[in-house]
mmCIF file of C-alpha atoms and ligand atoms in Angstrom:
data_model
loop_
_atom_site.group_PDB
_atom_site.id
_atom_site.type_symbol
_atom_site.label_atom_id
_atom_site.label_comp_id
_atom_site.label_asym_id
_atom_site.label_seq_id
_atom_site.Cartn_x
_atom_site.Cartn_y
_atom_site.Cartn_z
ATOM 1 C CA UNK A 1269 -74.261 9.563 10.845
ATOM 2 C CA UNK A 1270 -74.584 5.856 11.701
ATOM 3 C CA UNK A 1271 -73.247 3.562 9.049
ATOM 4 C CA UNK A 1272 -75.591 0.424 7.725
ATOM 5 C CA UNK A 1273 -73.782 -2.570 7.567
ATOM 6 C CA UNK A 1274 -75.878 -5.637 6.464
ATOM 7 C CA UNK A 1275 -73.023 -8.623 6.735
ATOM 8 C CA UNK A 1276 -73.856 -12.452 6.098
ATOM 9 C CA UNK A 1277 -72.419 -15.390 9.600
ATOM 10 C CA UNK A 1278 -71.677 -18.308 6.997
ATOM 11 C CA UNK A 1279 -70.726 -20.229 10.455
ATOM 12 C CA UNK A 1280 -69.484 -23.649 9.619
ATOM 13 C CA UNK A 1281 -70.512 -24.041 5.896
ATOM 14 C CA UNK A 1282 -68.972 -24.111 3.311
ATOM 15 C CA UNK A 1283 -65.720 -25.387 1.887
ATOM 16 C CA UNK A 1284 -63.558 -23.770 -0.492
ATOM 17 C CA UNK A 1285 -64.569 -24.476 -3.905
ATOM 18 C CA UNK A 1286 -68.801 -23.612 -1.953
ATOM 19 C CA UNK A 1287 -67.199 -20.452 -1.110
ATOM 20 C CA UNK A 1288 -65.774 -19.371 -4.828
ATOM 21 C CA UNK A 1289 -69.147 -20.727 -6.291
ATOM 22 C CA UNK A 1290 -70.840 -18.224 -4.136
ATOM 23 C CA UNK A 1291 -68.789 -15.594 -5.438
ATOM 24 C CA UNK A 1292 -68.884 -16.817 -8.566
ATOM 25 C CA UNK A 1293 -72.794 -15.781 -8.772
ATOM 26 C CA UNK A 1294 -73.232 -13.221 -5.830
ATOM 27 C CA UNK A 1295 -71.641 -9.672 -7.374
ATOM 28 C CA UNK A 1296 -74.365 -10.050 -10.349
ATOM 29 C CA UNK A 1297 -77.138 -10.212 -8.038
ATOM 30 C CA UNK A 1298 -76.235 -6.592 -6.469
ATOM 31 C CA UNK A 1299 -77.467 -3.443 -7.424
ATOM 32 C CA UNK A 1300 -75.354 -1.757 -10.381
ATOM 33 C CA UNK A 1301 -72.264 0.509 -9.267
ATOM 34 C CA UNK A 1302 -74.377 3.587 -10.267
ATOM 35 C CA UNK A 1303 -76.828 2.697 -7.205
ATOM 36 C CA UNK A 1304 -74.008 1.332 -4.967
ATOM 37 C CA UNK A 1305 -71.927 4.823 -5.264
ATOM 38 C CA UNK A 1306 -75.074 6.191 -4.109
ATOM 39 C CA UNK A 1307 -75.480 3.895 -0.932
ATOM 40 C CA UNK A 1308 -71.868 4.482 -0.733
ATOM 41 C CA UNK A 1309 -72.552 4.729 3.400
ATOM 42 C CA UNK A 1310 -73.899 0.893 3.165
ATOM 43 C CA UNK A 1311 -71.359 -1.694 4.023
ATOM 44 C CA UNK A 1312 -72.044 -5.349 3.076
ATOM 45 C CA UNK A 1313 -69.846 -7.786 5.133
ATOM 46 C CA UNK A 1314 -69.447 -11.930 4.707
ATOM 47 C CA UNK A 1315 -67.954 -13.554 7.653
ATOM 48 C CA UNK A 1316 -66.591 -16.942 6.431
ATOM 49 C CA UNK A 1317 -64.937 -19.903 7.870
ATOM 50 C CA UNK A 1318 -61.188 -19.069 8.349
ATOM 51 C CA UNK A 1319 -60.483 -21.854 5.779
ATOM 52 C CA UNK A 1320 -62.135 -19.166 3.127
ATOM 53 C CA UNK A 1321 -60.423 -16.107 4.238
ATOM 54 C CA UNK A 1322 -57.684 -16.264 1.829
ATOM 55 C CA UNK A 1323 -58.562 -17.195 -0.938
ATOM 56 C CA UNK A 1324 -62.359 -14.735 -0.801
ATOM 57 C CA UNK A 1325 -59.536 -11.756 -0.479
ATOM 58 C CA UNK A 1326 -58.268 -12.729 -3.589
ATOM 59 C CA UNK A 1327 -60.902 -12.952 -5.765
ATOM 60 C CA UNK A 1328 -62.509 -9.443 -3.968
ATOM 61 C CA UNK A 1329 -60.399 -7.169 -6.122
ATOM 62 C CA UNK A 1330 -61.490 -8.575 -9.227
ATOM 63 C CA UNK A 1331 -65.293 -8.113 -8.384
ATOM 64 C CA UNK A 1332 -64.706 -4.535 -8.088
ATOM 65 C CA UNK A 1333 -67.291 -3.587 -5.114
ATOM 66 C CA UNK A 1334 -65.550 -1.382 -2.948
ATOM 67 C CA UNK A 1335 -68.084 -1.527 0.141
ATOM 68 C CA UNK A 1336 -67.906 -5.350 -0.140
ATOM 69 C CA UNK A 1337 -65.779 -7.130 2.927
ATOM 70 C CA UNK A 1338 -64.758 -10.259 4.405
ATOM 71 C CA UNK A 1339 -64.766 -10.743 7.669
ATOM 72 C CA UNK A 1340 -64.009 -13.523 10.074
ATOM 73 C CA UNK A 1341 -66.109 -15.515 13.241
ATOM 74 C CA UNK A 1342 -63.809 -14.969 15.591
ATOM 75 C CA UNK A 1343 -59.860 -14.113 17.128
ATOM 76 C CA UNK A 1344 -57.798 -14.703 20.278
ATOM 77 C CA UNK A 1345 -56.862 -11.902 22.213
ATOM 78 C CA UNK A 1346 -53.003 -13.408 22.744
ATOM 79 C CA UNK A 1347 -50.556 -12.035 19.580
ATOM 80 C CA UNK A 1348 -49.427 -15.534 19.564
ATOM 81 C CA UNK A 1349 -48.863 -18.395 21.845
ATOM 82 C CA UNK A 1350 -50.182 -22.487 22.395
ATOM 83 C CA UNK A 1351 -53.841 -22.066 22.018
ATOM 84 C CA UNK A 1352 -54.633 -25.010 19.874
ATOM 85 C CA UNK A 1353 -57.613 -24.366 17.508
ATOM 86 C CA UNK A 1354 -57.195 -20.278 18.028
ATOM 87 C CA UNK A 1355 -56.376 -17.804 15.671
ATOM 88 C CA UNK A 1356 -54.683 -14.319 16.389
ATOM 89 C CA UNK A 1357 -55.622 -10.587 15.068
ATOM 90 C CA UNK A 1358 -52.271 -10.713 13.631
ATOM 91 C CA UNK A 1359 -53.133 -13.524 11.740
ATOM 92 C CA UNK A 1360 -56.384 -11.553 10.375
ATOM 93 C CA UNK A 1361 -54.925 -8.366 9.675
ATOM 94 C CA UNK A 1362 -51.694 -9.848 7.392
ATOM 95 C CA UNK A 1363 -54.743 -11.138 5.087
ATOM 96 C CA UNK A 1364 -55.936 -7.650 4.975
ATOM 97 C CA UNK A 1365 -59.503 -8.988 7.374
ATOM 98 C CA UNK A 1366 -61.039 -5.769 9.255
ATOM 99 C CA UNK A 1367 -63.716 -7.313 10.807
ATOM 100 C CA UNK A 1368 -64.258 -10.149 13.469
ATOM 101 C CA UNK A 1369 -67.618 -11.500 14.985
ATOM 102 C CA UNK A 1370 -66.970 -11.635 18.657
ATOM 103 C CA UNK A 1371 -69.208 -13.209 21.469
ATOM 104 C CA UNK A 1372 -71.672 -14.715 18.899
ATOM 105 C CA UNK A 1373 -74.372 -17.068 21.323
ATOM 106 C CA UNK A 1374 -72.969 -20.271 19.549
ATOM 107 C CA UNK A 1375 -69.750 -19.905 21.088
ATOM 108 C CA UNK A 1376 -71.351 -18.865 24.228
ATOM 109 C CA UNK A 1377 -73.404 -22.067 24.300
ATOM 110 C CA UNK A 1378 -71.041 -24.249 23.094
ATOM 111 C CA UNK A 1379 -68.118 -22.818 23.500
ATOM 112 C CA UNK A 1380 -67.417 -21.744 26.614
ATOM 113 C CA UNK A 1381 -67.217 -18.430 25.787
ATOM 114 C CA UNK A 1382 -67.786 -15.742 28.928
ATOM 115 C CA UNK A 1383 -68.206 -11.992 29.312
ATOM 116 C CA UNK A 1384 -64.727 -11.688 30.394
ATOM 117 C CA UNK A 1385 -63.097 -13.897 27.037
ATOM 118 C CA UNK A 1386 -65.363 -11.642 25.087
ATOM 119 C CA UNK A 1387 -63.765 -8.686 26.288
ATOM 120 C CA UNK A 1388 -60.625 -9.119 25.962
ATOM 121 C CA UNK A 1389 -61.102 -10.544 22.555
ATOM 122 C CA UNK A 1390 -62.937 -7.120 22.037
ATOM 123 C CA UNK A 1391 -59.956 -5.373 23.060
ATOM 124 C CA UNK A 1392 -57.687 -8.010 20.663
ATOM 125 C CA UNK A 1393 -59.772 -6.655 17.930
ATOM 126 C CA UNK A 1394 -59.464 -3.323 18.494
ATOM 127 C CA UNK A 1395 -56.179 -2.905 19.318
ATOM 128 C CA UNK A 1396 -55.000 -4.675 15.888
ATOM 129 C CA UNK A 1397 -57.443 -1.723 14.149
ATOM 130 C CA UNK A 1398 -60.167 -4.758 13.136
ATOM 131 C CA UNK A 1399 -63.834 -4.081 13.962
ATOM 132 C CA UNK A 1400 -65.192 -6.375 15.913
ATOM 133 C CA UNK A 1401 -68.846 -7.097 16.235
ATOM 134 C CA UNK A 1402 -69.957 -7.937 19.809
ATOM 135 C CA UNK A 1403 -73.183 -9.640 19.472
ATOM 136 C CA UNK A 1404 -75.696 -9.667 22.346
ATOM 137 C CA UNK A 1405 -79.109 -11.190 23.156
ATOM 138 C CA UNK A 1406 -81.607 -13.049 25.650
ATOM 139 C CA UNK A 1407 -82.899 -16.887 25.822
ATOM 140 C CA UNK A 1408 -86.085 -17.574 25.249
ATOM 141 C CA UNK A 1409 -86.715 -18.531 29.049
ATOM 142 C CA UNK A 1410 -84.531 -15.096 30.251
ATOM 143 C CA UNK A 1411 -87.264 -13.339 27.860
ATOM 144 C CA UNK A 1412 -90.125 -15.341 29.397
ATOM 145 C CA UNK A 1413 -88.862 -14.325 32.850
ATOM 146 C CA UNK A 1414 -88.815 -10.173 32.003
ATOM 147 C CA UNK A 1415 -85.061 -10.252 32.007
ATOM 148 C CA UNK A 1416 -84.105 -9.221 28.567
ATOM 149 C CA UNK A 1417 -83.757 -5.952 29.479
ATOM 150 C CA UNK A 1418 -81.172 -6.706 32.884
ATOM 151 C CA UNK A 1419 -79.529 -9.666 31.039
ATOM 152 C CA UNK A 1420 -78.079 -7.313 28.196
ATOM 153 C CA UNK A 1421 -77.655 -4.562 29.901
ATOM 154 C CA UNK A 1422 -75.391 -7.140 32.268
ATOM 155 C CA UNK A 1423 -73.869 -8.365 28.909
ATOM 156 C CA UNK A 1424 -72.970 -5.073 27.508
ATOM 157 C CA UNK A 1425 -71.269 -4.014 31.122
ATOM 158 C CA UNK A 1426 -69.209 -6.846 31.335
ATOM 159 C CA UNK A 1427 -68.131 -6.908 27.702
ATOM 160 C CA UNK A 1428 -67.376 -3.075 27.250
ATOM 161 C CA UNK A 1429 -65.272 -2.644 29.963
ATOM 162 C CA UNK A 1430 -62.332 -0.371 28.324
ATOM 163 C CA UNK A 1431 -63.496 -0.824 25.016
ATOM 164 C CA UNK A 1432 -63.397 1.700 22.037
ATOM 165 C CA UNK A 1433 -67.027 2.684 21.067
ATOM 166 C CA UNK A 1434 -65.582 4.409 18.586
ATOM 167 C CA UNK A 1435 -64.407 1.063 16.424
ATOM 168 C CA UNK A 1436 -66.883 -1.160 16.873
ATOM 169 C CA UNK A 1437 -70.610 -2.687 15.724
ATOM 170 C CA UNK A 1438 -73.198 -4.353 18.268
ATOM 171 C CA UNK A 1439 -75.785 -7.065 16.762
ATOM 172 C CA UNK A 1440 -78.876 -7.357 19.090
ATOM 173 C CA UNK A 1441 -79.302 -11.085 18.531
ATOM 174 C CA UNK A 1442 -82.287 -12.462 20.554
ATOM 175 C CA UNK A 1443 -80.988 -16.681 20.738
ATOM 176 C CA UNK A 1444 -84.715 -17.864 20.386
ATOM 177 C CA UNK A 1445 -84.831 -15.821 16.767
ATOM 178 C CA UNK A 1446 -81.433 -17.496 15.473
ATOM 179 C CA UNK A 1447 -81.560 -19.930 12.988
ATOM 180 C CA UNK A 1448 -85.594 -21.030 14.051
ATOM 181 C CA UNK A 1449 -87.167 -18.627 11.282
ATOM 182 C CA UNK A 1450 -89.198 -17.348 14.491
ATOM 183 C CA UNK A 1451 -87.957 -13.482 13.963
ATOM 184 C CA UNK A 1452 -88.055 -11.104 16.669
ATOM 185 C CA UNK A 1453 -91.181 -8.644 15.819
ATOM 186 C CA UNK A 1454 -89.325 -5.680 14.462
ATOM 187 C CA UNK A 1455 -90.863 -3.287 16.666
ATOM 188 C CA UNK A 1456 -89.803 -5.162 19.446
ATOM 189 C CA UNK A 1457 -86.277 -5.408 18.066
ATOM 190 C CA UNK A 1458 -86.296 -1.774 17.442
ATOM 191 C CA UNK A 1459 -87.027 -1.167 21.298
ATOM 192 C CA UNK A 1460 -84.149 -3.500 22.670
ATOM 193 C CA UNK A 1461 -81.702 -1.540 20.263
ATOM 194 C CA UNK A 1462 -82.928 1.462 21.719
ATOM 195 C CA UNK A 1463 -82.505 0.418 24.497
ATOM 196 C CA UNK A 1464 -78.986 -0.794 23.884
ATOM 197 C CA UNK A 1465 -78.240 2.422 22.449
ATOM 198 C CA UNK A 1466 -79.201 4.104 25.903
ATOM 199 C CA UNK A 1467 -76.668 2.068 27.445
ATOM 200 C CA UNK A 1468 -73.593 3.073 24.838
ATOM 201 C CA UNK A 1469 -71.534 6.675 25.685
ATOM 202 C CA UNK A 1470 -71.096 7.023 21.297
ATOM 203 C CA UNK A 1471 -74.874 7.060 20.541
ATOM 204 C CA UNK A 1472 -73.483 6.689 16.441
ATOM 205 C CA UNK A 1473 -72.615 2.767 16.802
ATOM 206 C CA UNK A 1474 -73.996 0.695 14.169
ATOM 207 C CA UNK A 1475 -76.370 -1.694 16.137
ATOM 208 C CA UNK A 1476 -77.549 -4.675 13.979
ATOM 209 C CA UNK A 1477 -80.634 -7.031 14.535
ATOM 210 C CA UNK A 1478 -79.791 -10.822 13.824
ATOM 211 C CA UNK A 1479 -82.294 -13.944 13.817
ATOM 212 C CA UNK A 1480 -83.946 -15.419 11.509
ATOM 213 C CA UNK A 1481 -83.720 -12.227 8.794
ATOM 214 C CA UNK A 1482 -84.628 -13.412 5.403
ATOM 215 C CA UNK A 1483 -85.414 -11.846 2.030
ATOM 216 C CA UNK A 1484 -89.101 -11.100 2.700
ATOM 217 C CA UNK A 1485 -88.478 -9.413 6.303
ATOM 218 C CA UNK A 1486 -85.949 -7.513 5.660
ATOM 219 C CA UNK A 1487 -87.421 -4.549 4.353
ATOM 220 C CA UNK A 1488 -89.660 -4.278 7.609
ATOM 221 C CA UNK A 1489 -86.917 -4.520 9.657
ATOM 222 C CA UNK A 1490 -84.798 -1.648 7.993
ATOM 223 C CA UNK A 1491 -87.680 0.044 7.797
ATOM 224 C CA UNK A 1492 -86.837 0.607 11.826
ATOM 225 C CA UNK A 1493 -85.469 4.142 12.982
ATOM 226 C CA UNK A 1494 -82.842 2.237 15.453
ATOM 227 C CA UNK A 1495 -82.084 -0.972 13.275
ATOM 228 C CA UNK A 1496 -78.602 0.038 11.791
ATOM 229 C CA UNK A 1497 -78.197 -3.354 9.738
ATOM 230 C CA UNK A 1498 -78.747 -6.757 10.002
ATOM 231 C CA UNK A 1499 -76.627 -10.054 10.486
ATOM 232 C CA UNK A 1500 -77.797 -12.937 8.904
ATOM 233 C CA UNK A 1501 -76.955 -16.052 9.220
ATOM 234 C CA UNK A 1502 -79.159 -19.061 6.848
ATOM 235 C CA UNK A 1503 -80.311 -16.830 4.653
ATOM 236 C CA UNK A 1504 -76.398 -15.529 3.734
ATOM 237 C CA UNK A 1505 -75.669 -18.569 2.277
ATOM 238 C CA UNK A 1506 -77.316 -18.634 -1.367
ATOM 239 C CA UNK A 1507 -76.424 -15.968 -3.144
ATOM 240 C CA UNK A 1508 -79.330 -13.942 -5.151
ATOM 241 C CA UNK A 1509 -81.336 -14.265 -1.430
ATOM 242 C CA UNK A 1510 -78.303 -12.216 0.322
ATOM 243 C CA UNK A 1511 -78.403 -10.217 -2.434
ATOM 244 C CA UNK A 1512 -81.939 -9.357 -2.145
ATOM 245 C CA UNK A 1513 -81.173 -8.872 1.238
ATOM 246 C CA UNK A 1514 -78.130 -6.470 0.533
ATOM 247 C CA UNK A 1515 -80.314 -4.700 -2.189
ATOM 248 C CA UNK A 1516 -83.093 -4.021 0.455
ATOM 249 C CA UNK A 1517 -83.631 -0.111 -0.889
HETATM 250 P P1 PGA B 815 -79.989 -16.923 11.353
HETATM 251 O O1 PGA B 815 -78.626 -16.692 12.185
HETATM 252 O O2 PGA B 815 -80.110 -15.752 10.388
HETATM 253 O O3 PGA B 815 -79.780 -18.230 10.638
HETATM 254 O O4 PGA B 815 -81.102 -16.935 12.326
HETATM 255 C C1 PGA B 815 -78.250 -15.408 12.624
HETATM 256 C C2 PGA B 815 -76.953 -15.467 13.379
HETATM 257 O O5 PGA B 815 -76.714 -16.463 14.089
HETATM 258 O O6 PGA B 815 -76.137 -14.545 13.270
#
């Protein structure tokens, strides 16, 4: 069975004392533990700046919500070494982080980051028993153009080259739907996971849509037979609209 994970990209906001406030007021916006042990197959997921990371795992304990996570934006695939500005899986897993975004499109754009770096960050991941989450997705003009379909299926070769299928989460993230409130039509989103799906040898991989999800789509877009979760990146930020978004049945 194919787990739902519906996890929150804070990207670059918010400091420290944001980060507790959040917390602070998030748990009592989620569904009671009586209807969480019966989702018990739904993982909910915050990826935070790595100035958070510490201090979030500390207070997690004491809000008692056992399929509640923190996760981080990103990790190096060296153990160690000079990479100024780079963090390491080690790093991660001594603060007890199982997850990692990998390959996000803002650090494709911006960042230099390739196919290749993604891989091997993929395999960084991995290797350290984190989960990473390779996300994947077209340009407006590469949609325009009919080359969705060839430019992730491109994406997904280069980037799961010796990969474990069997540790790991894909987000279909479409870059014209992220952070422009212009959401990919569900049904359409549904059919590019599918299609993804086609392309994976472990057929039970949690594939997530991302862009532009928000309290009153979400329900649509579980409502979708191939949409395994969501990541979401504006709307993770306050806390009773993530909730609503976590509490989405
Ligand atoms: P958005 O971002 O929800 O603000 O569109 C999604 C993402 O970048 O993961």
């Amino acid at each position: 069975m194919r787990k739902i994970v519906i996890a929150g990209n804070w990207k670059m906001y918010k400091t420290q004392s944001e980060a507790k406030t959040f917390f602070s007021e998030f748990p009592a916006h989620l569904k009671t533990t009586a209807s969480q042990a019966a989702i018990a197959d739904q993982q909910i997921l915050i990826c935070v700046p790595y100035t958070n990371l510490a201090i979030l795992q500390t207070i997690l304990p004491a809000i008692g919500q056992a399929n509640l996570s923190i996760g981080a934006q990103n990790v190096h695939w060296a153990e160690n070494g000079a990479f100024t500005g780079e963090i390491s899986a080690p790093m991660l897993l001594e603060m007890g982080i199982k997850y990692v975004i990998i390959g996000h499109s803002e650090r494709r754009q911006f960042f230099g980051e390739t196919d290749e770096t993604v891989n091997k960050r993929l395999k960084a991941a991995q290797a350290h028993g984190i989960t990473p989450i390779l996300c994947v997705g077209e340009s407006k003009q590469q949609r325009d153009a009919n080359e969705t379909e060839s430019w992730i299926f491109s994406q997904l070769a280069a980037d799961l080259i010796d990969v474990d299928q069997n540790n790991m989460i894909v987000a279909y993230e479409p870059i014209w739907a992220i952070g422009t409130g212009d959401t990919c039509a569900s049904s359409e989103a549904n059919r590019v996971i599918g299609l993804i799906r086609g392309k994976l040898t472990n057929p039970n991989v949690t594939i997530q849509y991302g862009g532009s999800v928000k309290a009153d789509n979400i329900d649509e877009i579980m409502a979708q037979p191939e949409i395994d979760g969501v990541l979401v990146g504006g709307a993770s930020l306050d806390p009773a609209g993530f909730a609503r978004i976590v509490n989405y049945r």
